[in-house]
Amino acid sequence: MTHEIKSPKKLIEVALPLDAINAASAREKSIRHGHPSTLHLWWARRPLAAARAVIFSQLVHDPEDLWYYQNPGKEPNKQVRGHWTKSRARLFKIIEDLVLWENTTNEEVLNVARAEIRKSWAQTCELNNDHPQADELFDPDNMPGLHDPFAGGGTIPLEAQRLGLEAYASDLNPVPVLINKSLIEVPQKFEGLRPVNPESHRNRDLIDKVWSGANGLADDVRYYGEKLRELAEERIGHLYPKVKITKELAVERKSLEPYVGKEVTVIAWLWTRTVKSPNPAFSDVEVPLVTSFSLSKKPGKSAYVNPVISKEGYGFEIQDGETPEELKLGTKTSRGANFRCLMSNTTIEPAYIKKQAVAGKMGVKLMAIVAEGIRERIFLPPLEDHEVIARSVVRRDERSIHVPLANDPRNLWCLQYGLDHFDKLFTNRQFETLLTFSDLVGDIKDDVISDASKSMSITDSTKLSGGGNGPVAYGEAVSIYLAFAVDKVAEGSSVICSWSPLPTKLHVVSTFGRQALPMTWDYAESNVFADSSGNLSRMCKLIANALATQSPRHSSPSSSKQADAQSVELGGRFVSTDPPYYDNIGYADLSDYFYVWLRRSLRSVFPDLFATISVPKSEELIATPYRHESKDAAEHFFLDGMTEAMGNIARKTHPSYPVTIYYAFKQSDTGTSGTASTGWDTFLEAVNRAGLSVTGTWPMRTERAGGFRNKSQNSLASSIILVCRPKGTQADSVSRRDFIRELNATLPKALDAMTRESEDLPSPVAPVDLSQAVIGPGMAVYSKYSAVLEADGSPMTVRTALQLINRFLAEDDFDADTQFCLHWFDQCGWDAGVFGEADVLARAKATSVSGLVDAGVLRSGGGTVQLLRWNDFPADWDPQKDMRIPIWEVLHQLIRALRQGGESAAGKLLGCGNVQSRAEAARQLAYRLYTLCERKNWPEDARAYNELITSWTNIESATPQVIQTELF
């Protein structure tokens, strides 16, 4: 006899207050002070707010479904239904409070959420107290913990721990394993411990202070971080000289007059790469490759580098004022490695630069110096003694960091210019500095152990990796955060860093302004001892502040370990996870940048974790073509590996809870069957094959709008939260016809529930998110079966299922591009809209923004997208040569022709084969848009569609006459 587990639907399977979650998630992206992300960089982190809301709603029962389980065979009355509404509203209010940044560590708010989670668990245990495995699976005193098998930046395990749960993190990559240890394992181990540094025992205020949470650990990170800085400055401070402002420097520059005779601290040295001029007349001159001579664009404080050319060569001087137009692009002539010779104006081709770079013939030249002024930046010309100091540094122990970069031209753009090993990403001065910092981490660790031995009551000498919590383990714990500070310095100290002249951002831009290692032609070398961004003291303070303010109080024991998601043991825990996004980010390749320094600092602390020279890559579940024979082979690798990982989750997750999975993807590709998101389709295919049934999809605004340098660049607006449960062992197959019949019965109810504002759902799904949200109930129908069979007996693909689901939402048999345009027009009309929202809708419609631009129906740029009006369509359009013709394009080309050339012009266009085959669909679309414009009170737009509809008969009549006239 099979005993069914009674598992009521959870709130996330029914309803969510999306508006509140989205608002909090978007706001959080602009918060840095005290945020856990300031511990260490990781790519594509989920906001704390979203993770907290997802975990809470994943664990608490939906009131309606719980009632049916508790009252089998009964029908609810009006009073009961009212109770559901009030209970759901109460849960929504808990989430709305929970997601606010101000409440991240609010114990009162958190305790309400924790109590609700425990209450639901108690109800689950009561419902299943007669199950044969009740003692094992449903112990009221032992609630299952959370396991994230793709732990990454650690947001999900951290928020599970904050909600009072045991949290378990695992990842194949050692860097996120260590990040998770620093978030959920180490602070909990030393919770409530007072600091061990000598200052804390001398200062009366600190002696009497109550040290709660990780405050004591944070204080020690500050203290020993400052000690590390002082020791490093004693050793290498001479490599970072100050500048004395002389009268000569201040000649004709009023901005420097207040500083004459004073010594100022350098913030950064600005260098430009150089190559020998390709012009034979100047072949002995190293000419600069400069992308801009601008230093500051701040009104009233602007400055620029002015190149001075003479018979002997050239030099650089600094001028106050706005950058002249001819200097704004430096010596760069166009996108890519295209430059001009400063001496002769001769074109310098990319191939020439690459050849020079790979041969080791690319040089560097100091272009300017940025120094600290009185609440301002001072810009100085290159000084010979400063350049001599920088060039005099001799590298030591270079082989320890001489680790090759992966051969991934998609994400590592610097490879083709000879920067093919990690040690080459740093100047000699930067390299010596990072070696010094890394080595001092070990020395400071010994000091911490010595001080801890004098003040801690525990004498255990077990190492941190062995579970110790005494002086040795504590010293190793502090060394983790100091090693993180070194990593943060490394991020701001490479030859990839650049100088930002923007008025609000006059600073060094860090290495990872994007999820790649690009090539920069002029770079900024930070002063790590200056009081500015990129300095060691500031990094230690950022880390300590995050520790003190964000570490959960009174948390349950939690751990992080290195493991492959395809085989990791879950121990009956429930799962919420954020897996890799197909080929979107090369996590392993990029994280080597940090791994090489962490390994040098912490190999003695975690010998197993840092046993390899670089991060494991071959098993990483991303579709990187360079690691496989082809793009198709990479896709198969991802599909097979992700299927196994999801199957591992399906088999081992706790049966009473759904699985939640974050997914964000924007790449699409076009083939003979249309445009689709390969990553999204492939991932859903893996989920389905793994034996998971999708019970919900929720679009959440978890990505910050904007991009590198230009915040109006195109970027993702949403992550999709998939809610899944393991399929039943007796899942049947079903025919395509029956599948469509079930969709027709299911989706109208689901759509009505999502869009109707009511007491049950005070925050309906926004129109732009509706296409993605409706995938949930549609995929729930598809994925509950072992297979949906086509007429020939073959199993239906996920891509086909998505097309059928989307077709229902569109209520038409229009192509994917037209479906997008129709729904985007409903949302924005002809106005520009946010790229990220368009991207979400396009992916849901199995198309892409770039594909729509190529199709000629959409313009995109500056972070926005906008539909083309009929008068924006080209008059010379030739449908016979157009390989991609959406119905939307046909309709609006017909309107353009009608308005510009009358019925005969429209008839001529209608007579073309590629238009004629789409004529009826275009007419139906015109009816649809006319009705929509009438409803929205857009009379001018409605008139255009009405004119086409009323002229349709005459246009058709004109078609053969036009053809006949042309034939004879």
Coordinates of C-alpha atoms in Angstrom, one line a residue, residues 207-655:
I207 CA 35.5 46.5 27.6
D208 CA 32.0 47.3 28.9
K209 CA 30.3 46.8 25.5
V210 CA 28.0 43.9 24.9
W211 CA 29.2 42.1 21.8
S212 CA 26.2 40.5 20.0
G213 CA 26.1 38.7 16.8
A214 CA 29.3 39.0 14.7
N215 CA 30.2 42.4 16.1
G216 CA 33.2 41.1 17.9
L217 CA 34.5 39.4 14.8
A218 CA 33.8 42.5 12.7
D219 CA 35.8 44.7 15.2
D220 CA 38.8 42.3 14.9
V221 CA 38.6 42.5 11.1
R222 CA 38.8 46.3 11.3
Y223 CA 41.7 46.2 13.8
Y224 CA 43.8 43.6 12.1
G225 CA 43.0 44.9 8.7
E226 CA 44.5 48.3 9.8
K227 CA 47.5 46.4 11.2
L228 CA 48.0 44.6 7.8
R229 CA 47.9 48.0 6.1
E230 CA 50.5 49.5 8.4
L231 CA 52.9 46.6 8.0
A232 CA 52.5 46.7 4.2
E233 CA 53.1 50.4 4.1
E234 CA 56.3 49.9 6.0
R235 CA 57.5 47.4 3.4
I236 CA 56.2 48.9 0.1
G237 CA 55.0 52.4 0.9
H238 CA 58.0 53.9 -0.9
L239 CA 56.4 52.6 -4.1
Y240 CA 53.5 55.0 -3.7
P241 CA 55.2 58.5 -3.5
K242 CA 53.4 61.8 -2.9
V243 CA 53.7 64.8 -5.1
K244 CA 54.9 68.2 -3.9
I245 CA 53.1 71.0 -5.9
T246 CA 55.7 73.4 -7.2
K247 CA 55.3 76.8 -8.8
E248 CA 56.3 75.3 -12.1
L249 CA 53.4 72.8 -11.9
A250 CA 51.0 75.6 -11.1
V251 CA 52.0 77.9 -14.0
E252 CA 48.9 79.0 -15.9
R253 CA 46.7 76.7 -13.8
K254 CA 44.8 78.6 -11.2
S255 CA 43.3 75.3 -9.9
L256 CA 46.7 74.4 -8.4
E257 CA 47.6 77.7 -6.8
P258 CA 46.1 76.8 -3.4
Y259 CA 48.4 73.8 -3.2
V260 CA 51.7 75.4 -4.1
G261 CA 54.4 74.2 -1.6
K262 CA 52.1 71.5 -0.3
E263 CA 52.5 67.7 -0.6
V264 CA 49.5 65.8 -1.9
T265 CA 48.6 62.1 -1.9
V266 CA 48.3 60.4 -5.3
I267 CA 44.9 58.7 -5.9
A268 CA 45.9 57.1 -9.2
W269 CA 48.5 57.1 -12.0
L270 CA 46.9 57.1 -15.5
W271 CA 48.8 55.1 -18.1
T272 CA 48.3 54.6 -21.8
R273 CA 49.4 51.6 -23.8
T274 CA 51.7 52.3 -26.7
V275 CA 52.9 50.7 -29.9
K276 CA 55.6 51.6 -32.5
S277 CA 54.1 53.9 -35.1
P278 CA 53.3 52.0 -38.3
N279 CA 54.4 55.1 -40.3
P280 CA 58.1 54.4 -41.4
A281 CA 58.9 58.1 -40.7
F282 CA 58.1 57.6 -37.0
S283 CA 58.8 53.9 -36.6
D284 CA 61.0 54.6 -33.6
V285 CA 58.2 56.5 -31.7
E286 CA 56.0 54.7 -29.2
V287 CA 52.6 56.2 -30.0
P288 CA 49.8 56.2 -27.5
L289 CA 46.5 54.2 -27.7
V290 CA 44.1 56.5 -25.9
T291 CA 40.3 56.2 -25.8
S292 CA 39.8 59.7 -24.3
F293 CA 41.9 62.6 -23.1
S294 CA 39.2 63.7 -20.7
L295 CA 40.1 63.7 -17.0
S296 CA 37.1 65.4 -15.5
K297 CA 33.7 66.5 -16.9
K298 CA 32.6 68.1 -13.6
P299 CA 31.2 71.6 -14.3
G300 CA 33.7 74.2 -13.1
K301 CA 36.3 71.5 -12.3
S302 CA 36.8 70.0 -15.8
A303 CA 40.3 69.0 -17.0
Y304 CA 41.9 67.1 -19.8
V305 CA 45.2 65.8 -21.1
N306 CA 46.7 67.8 -23.9
P307 CA 49.2 66.0 -26.1
V308 CA 52.1 68.2 -27.1
I309 CA 53.9 67.2 -30.3
S310 CA 57.4 68.2 -31.2
K311 CA 60.2 67.1 -33.6
E312 CA 61.6 64.9 -30.8
G313 CA 58.3 63.2 -30.2
Y314 CA 55.4 64.1 -27.9
G315 CA 54.5 64.7 -24.3
F316 CA 51.5 65.3 -22.1
E317 CA 50.4 68.4 -20.3
I318 CA 47.2 69.0 -18.2
Q319 CA 44.8 71.8 -19.1
D320 CA 41.8 73.0 -17.1
G321 CA 38.5 73.4 -18.9
E322 CA 36.3 71.3 -21.1
T323 CA 38.0 68.8 -23.4
P324 CA 38.3 70.0 -27.0
E325 CA 36.1 68.0 -29.4
E326 CA 39.1 66.6 -31.3
L327 CA 40.5 65.1 -28.0
K328 CA 37.4 63.5 -26.6
L329 CA 38.0 60.2 -28.4
G330 CA 41.8 60.3 -27.7
T331 CA 43.6 58.6 -30.6
K332 CA 40.8 56.1 -31.1
T333 CA 39.0 56.3 -34.5
S334 CA 36.2 53.8 -34.2
R335 CA 34.9 50.9 -32.1
G336 CA 37.4 48.1 -31.4
A337 CA 41.2 48.4 -31.7
N338 CA 41.2 51.1 -34.3
F339 CA 43.5 54.1 -33.6
R340 CA 45.6 56.7 -35.3
C341 CA 49.2 57.6 -34.9
L342 CA 49.5 60.8 -32.8
M343 CA 52.6 61.9 -34.8
S344 CA 51.4 61.3 -38.4
N345 CA 47.7 60.6 -38.2
T346 CA 48.4 57.2 -39.9
T347 CA 45.7 54.6 -39.3
I348 CA 46.8 51.9 -36.8
E349 CA 44.9 48.7 -37.7
P350 CA 43.7 46.1 -35.0
A351 CA 45.8 43.4 -36.6
Y352 CA 48.9 45.5 -36.2
I353 CA 48.2 46.2 -32.5
K354 CA 47.5 42.5 -31.9
K355 CA 50.7 41.4 -33.5
Q356 CA 52.7 44.0 -31.5
A357 CA 51.0 43.0 -28.3
V358 CA 51.4 39.2 -28.7
A359 CA 55.1 39.8 -29.5
G360 CA 55.5 41.6 -26.2
K361 CA 56.2 44.9 -28.0
M362 CA 53.3 46.9 -26.5
G363 CA 54.6 49.5 -24.1
V364 CA 53.1 51.9 -21.6
K365 CA 53.5 55.6 -20.9
L366 CA 52.5 57.7 -17.9
M367 CA 49.8 60.2 -19.1
A368 CA 48.6 61.9 -15.9
I369 CA 48.5 61.8 -12.2
V370 CA 45.3 62.2 -10.0
A371 CA 45.8 63.5 -6.5
E372 CA 43.7 64.3 -3.4
G373 CA 42.9 68.0 -3.0
I374 CA 40.6 69.8 -0.6
R375 CA 37.3 68.1 -1.3
E376 CA 38.3 67.8 -4.9
R377 CA 40.6 65.9 -7.4
I378 CA 43.8 67.5 -8.6
F379 CA 45.1 66.6 -12.0
L380 CA 48.8 66.7 -12.6
P381 CA 51.1 66.0 -15.6
P382 CA 53.2 62.9 -15.7
L383 CA 56.3 63.2 -13.5
E384 CA 59.5 61.5 -14.5
D385 CA 60.5 60.4 -10.9
H386 CA 57.1 58.7 -10.5
E387 CA 57.4 56.9 -13.7
V388 CA 60.9 55.8 -12.7
I389 CA 59.7 54.4 -9.4
A390 CA 56.9 52.4 -11.1
R391 CA 59.3 51.0 -13.7
S392 CA 62.0 50.1 -11.1
V393 CA 59.9 47.4 -9.3
V394 CA 61.2 43.9 -10.0
R395 CA 58.7 41.1 -9.7
R396 CA 59.4 38.3 -7.2
D397 CA 57.8 34.8 -7.0
E398 CA 56.1 35.4 -10.3
R399 CA 55.4 31.8 -11.0
S400 CA 53.0 31.4 -8.1
I401 CA 50.4 33.6 -10.0
H402 CA 51.5 32.6 -13.5
V403 CA 48.2 30.8 -14.1
P404 CA 46.8 30.8 -17.7
L405 CA 43.5 32.5 -18.5
A406 CA 40.9 30.2 -20.1
N407 CA 40.8 30.3 -23.9
D408 CA 37.4 31.9 -23.9
P409 CA 37.3 34.8 -26.4
R410 CA 33.6 35.4 -25.6
N411 CA 34.3 36.6 -22.0
L412 CA 38.1 37.1 -21.9
W413 CA 38.8 39.8 -24.5
C414 CA 42.3 40.6 -23.4
L415 CA 43.7 37.2 -24.5
Q416 CA 44.2 38.4 -28.1
Y417 CA 46.5 41.2 -26.9
G418 CA 48.9 38.9 -25.0
L419 CA 47.3 39.2 -21.6
D420 CA 47.0 35.4 -21.4
H421 CA 48.2 34.7 -17.8
F422 CA 46.8 36.3 -14.6
D423 CA 50.1 37.7 -13.5
K424 CA 50.1 39.8 -16.7
L425 CA 46.9 41.6 -15.6
F426 CA 48.9 43.5 -13.1
T427 CA 51.7 46.1 -13.3
N428 CA 54.9 45.2 -11.4
R429 CA 53.9 47.6 -8.6
Q430 CA 50.4 46.1 -8.3
F431 CA 51.8 42.6 -8.4
E432 CA 54.3 43.3 -5.6
T433 CA 51.6 45.0 -3.6
L434 CA 49.2 42.1 -3.9
L435 CA 52.0 39.6 -3.1
T436 CA 52.8 41.6 0.0
F437 CA 49.2 41.8 1.2
S438 CA 48.6 38.1 0.6
D439 CA 51.7 37.0 2.5
L440 CA 50.9 39.4 5.4
V441 CA 47.5 37.7 5.8
G442 CA 49.3 34.6 7.1
D443 CA 51.5 36.7 9.4
I444 CA 48.5 38.5 10.8
K445 CA 46.7 35.2 11.3
D446 CA 49.4 34.1 13.7
D447 CA 49.0 37.4 15.6
V448 CA 45.3 36.9 15.9
I449 CA 45.9 33.3 17.2
S450 CA 48.3 34.7 19.8
D451 CA 45.9 37.4 21.0
A452 CA 43.0 35.0 21.0
S453 CA 44.9 32.5 23.1
K454 CA 45.2 35.2 25.8
S455 CA 41.6 36.2 25.9
M456 CA 39.4 33.3 24.8
S457 CA 38.3 30.8 27.4
I458 CA 38.3 28.0 24.8
T459 CA 41.7 26.4 24.4
D460 CA 40.8 24.1 21.5
S461 CA 43.6 24.1 18.9
T462 CA 41.5 22.4 16.2
K463 CA 41.7 24.1 12.8
L464 CA 38.6 25.8 11.3
S465 CA 38.4 23.2 8.6
G466 CA 38.2 20.5 11.3
G467 CA 35.3 22.2 13.0
G468 CA 37.3 24.1 15.6
N469 CA 36.1 27.1 17.5
G470 CA 39.2 28.0 19.6
P471 CA 42.0 30.5 19.1
V472 CA 43.5 28.7 16.0
A473 CA 40.1 28.5 14.3
Y474 CA 39.4 32.1 15.2
G475 CA 42.7 33.4 13.7
E476 CA 41.9 31.5 10.5
A477 CA 38.4 33.0 10.5
V478 CA 39.8 36.5 10.6
S479 CA 42.3 35.6 7.9
I480 CA 39.4 34.8 5.5
Y481 CA 38.0 38.3 5.7
L482 CA 41.4 39.8 5.3
A483 CA 42.0 37.7 2.3
F484 CA 38.7 39.0 0.9
A485 CA 39.9 42.5 1.5
V486 CA 43.0 41.7 -0.6
D487 CA 40.7 40.3 -3.3
K488 CA 38.8 43.6 -3.3
V489 CA 42.0 45.5 -3.7
A490 CA 43.0 43.2 -6.6
E491 CA 39.6 44.0 -8.3
G492 CA 40.5 47.7 -8.2
S493 CA 44.2 47.2 -9.0
S494 CA 44.8 45.7 -12.5
V495 CA 45.6 46.9 -16.0
I496 CA 41.9 46.4 -16.8
C497 CA 40.9 49.3 -14.5
S498 CA 40.0 52.6 -16.1
W499 CA 39.5 56.2 -15.0
S500 CA 36.0 57.7 -15.0
P501 CA 35.8 61.4 -15.8
L502 CA 32.1 61.6 -15.1
P503 CA 31.1 64.4 -12.7
T504 CA 29.6 62.2 -10.0
K505 CA 32.2 59.4 -10.4
L506 CA 35.7 60.8 -10.6
H507 CA 37.3 57.5 -9.6
V508 CA 39.0 54.3 -10.7
V509 CA 36.5 51.9 -12.3
S510 CA 37.2 48.4 -11.1
T511 CA 38.2 45.4 -13.2
F512 CA 34.8 43.8 -13.3
G513 CA 32.6 46.6 -14.5
R514 CA 31.1 43.9 -16.6
Q515 CA 31.0 40.1 -16.4
A516 CA 34.1 39.7 -18.5
L517 CA 37.8 40.6 -18.6
P518 CA 37.8 43.3 -21.4
M519 CA 40.8 45.1 -22.9
T520 CA 41.4 48.6 -21.8
W521 CA 43.9 50.8 -23.7
D522 CA 44.5 53.5 -21.1
Y523 CA 44.3 52.3 -17.5
A524 CA 44.3 53.7 -14.0
E525 CA 46.7 52.4 -11.3
S526 CA 45.3 53.0 -7.9
N527 CA 47.2 54.1 -4.8
V528 CA 46.2 51.3 -2.3
F529 CA 47.3 53.5 0.6
A530 CA 45.3 56.6 -0.3
D531 CA 42.0 57.5 1.3
S532 CA 40.0 56.7 -1.8
S533 CA 38.2 53.9 -3.5
G534 CA 40.3 50.7 -3.9
N535 CA 42.4 51.2 -0.7
L536 CA 42.9 48.3 1.8
S537 CA 41.5 50.2 4.9
R538 CA 38.3 51.0 3.1
M539 CA 37.9 47.4 2.0
C540 CA 38.4 46.0 5.5
K541 CA 35.8 48.5 6.8
L542 CA 33.3 47.5 4.2
I543 CA 33.7 43.9 5.1
A544 CA 33.5 44.5 8.8
N545 CA 30.4 46.6 8.4
A546 CA 28.6 43.9 6.4
L547 CA 29.6 41.3 9.0
A548 CA 28.3 43.5 11.9
T549 CA 25.1 44.5 10.4
Q550 CA 24.0 41.6 8.3
S551 CA 25.0 38.4 10.0
P552 CA 21.9 36.6 11.4
R553 CA 21.5 36.6 15.2
H554 CA 20.8 33.4 17.1
S555 CA 21.2 31.4 13.9
S556 CA 21.0 27.7 13.4
P557 CA 24.1 25.6 12.6
S558 CA 24.8 25.9 8.9
S559 CA 27.6 24.9 6.6
S560 CA 29.1 25.3 3.1
K561 CA 31.1 22.7 1.2
Q562 CA 32.5 21.9 -2.2
A563 CA 30.3 19.5 -4.1
D564 CA 28.9 18.8 -7.5
A565 CA 25.2 19.6 -7.8
Q566 CA 24.7 16.4 -9.8
S567 CA 25.6 14.1 -6.9
V568 CA 25.5 16.2 -3.7
E569 CA 23.6 14.6 -0.8
L570 CA 20.7 16.8 0.2
G571 CA 19.8 15.0 3.4
G572 CA 16.0 15.4 2.9
R573 CA 16.3 19.2 3.0
F574 CA 14.1 21.4 0.8
V575 CA 15.7 23.3 -2.1
S576 CA 15.8 26.8 -3.4
T577 CA 18.6 27.5 -5.9
D578 CA 20.0 29.8 -8.6
P579 CA 21.7 27.7 -11.2
P580 CA 24.0 28.9 -14.0
Y581 CA 22.3 30.6 -17.0
Y582 CA 23.3 28.4 -19.9
D583 CA 26.4 30.3 -21.3
N584 CA 25.6 33.8 -19.9
I585 CA 28.4 34.0 -17.4
G586 CA 31.7 32.1 -17.3
Y587 CA 31.9 31.9 -13.5
A588 CA 34.8 29.5 -13.2
D589 CA 37.0 31.3 -15.8
L590 CA 36.3 34.7 -14.2
S591 CA 36.7 33.6 -10.6
D592 CA 40.3 32.4 -11.2
Y593 CA 41.1 36.1 -11.0
F594 CA 40.3 35.9 -7.3
Y595 CA 41.2 32.2 -6.7
V596 CA 44.9 32.7 -7.4
W597 CA 45.2 35.3 -4.6
L598 CA 42.9 33.4 -2.2
R599 CA 45.0 30.3 -2.7
R600 CA 48.2 32.1 -1.8
S601 CA 46.6 33.6 1.4
L602 CA 44.5 30.7 2.6
R603 CA 45.9 27.4 1.3
S604 CA 47.2 26.5 4.8
V605 CA 43.7 27.2 6.2
F606 CA 41.7 25.1 3.6
P607 CA 44.2 22.8 1.9
D608 CA 41.5 20.7 0.3
L609 CA 39.5 23.6 -1.0
F610 CA 42.6 25.2 -2.6
A611 CA 44.3 21.9 -3.7
T612 CA 44.1 22.7 -7.5
I613 CA 46.1 25.4 -9.3
S614 CA 42.9 27.0 -10.7
V615 CA 39.1 26.6 -10.3
P616 CA 37.6 23.3 -11.6
K617 CA 36.1 23.9 -15.0
S618 CA 35.3 20.8 -17.0
E619 CA 32.3 19.8 -14.8
E620 CA 30.9 23.4 -14.6
L621 CA 27.3 23.4 -15.9
I622 CA 27.5 26.1 -18.5
A623 CA 27.2 25.8 -22.3
T624 CA 30.6 27.2 -23.3
P625 CA 31.5 26.2 -26.9
Y626 CA 35.2 26.6 -26.4
R627 CA 35.3 23.7 -23.9
H628 CA 33.4 21.4 -26.3
E629 CA 33.5 20.6 -30.0
S630 CA 30.7 22.9 -31.0
K631 CA 27.8 25.0 -29.9
D632 CA 25.5 22.0 -30.2
A633 CA 27.9 19.8 -28.1
A634 CA 27.9 22.6 -25.5
E635 CA 24.1 22.6 -25.5
H636 CA 23.9 18.8 -25.1
F637 CA 26.5 19.0 -22.2
F638 CA 24.4 21.6 -20.4
L639 CA 21.1 19.8 -21.0
D640 CA 22.5 16.4 -19.8
G641 CA 24.3 17.9 -16.8
M642 CA 21.4 20.1 -15.7
T643 CA 19.0 17.2 -16.2
E644 CA 21.1 15.1 -13.8
A645 CA 21.4 18.0 -11.3
M646 CA 17.7 18.7 -11.4
G647 CA 17.0 14.9 -11.2
N648 CA 19.2 14.8 -8.1
I649 CA 17.0 17.5 -6.5
A650 CA 13.8 15.8 -7.6
R651 CA 14.9 12.5 -6.0
K652 CA 16.3 13.9 -2.7
T653 CA 14.3 17.1 -1.9
H654 CA 11.9 17.0 1.1
P655 CA 8.6 15.7 -0.3

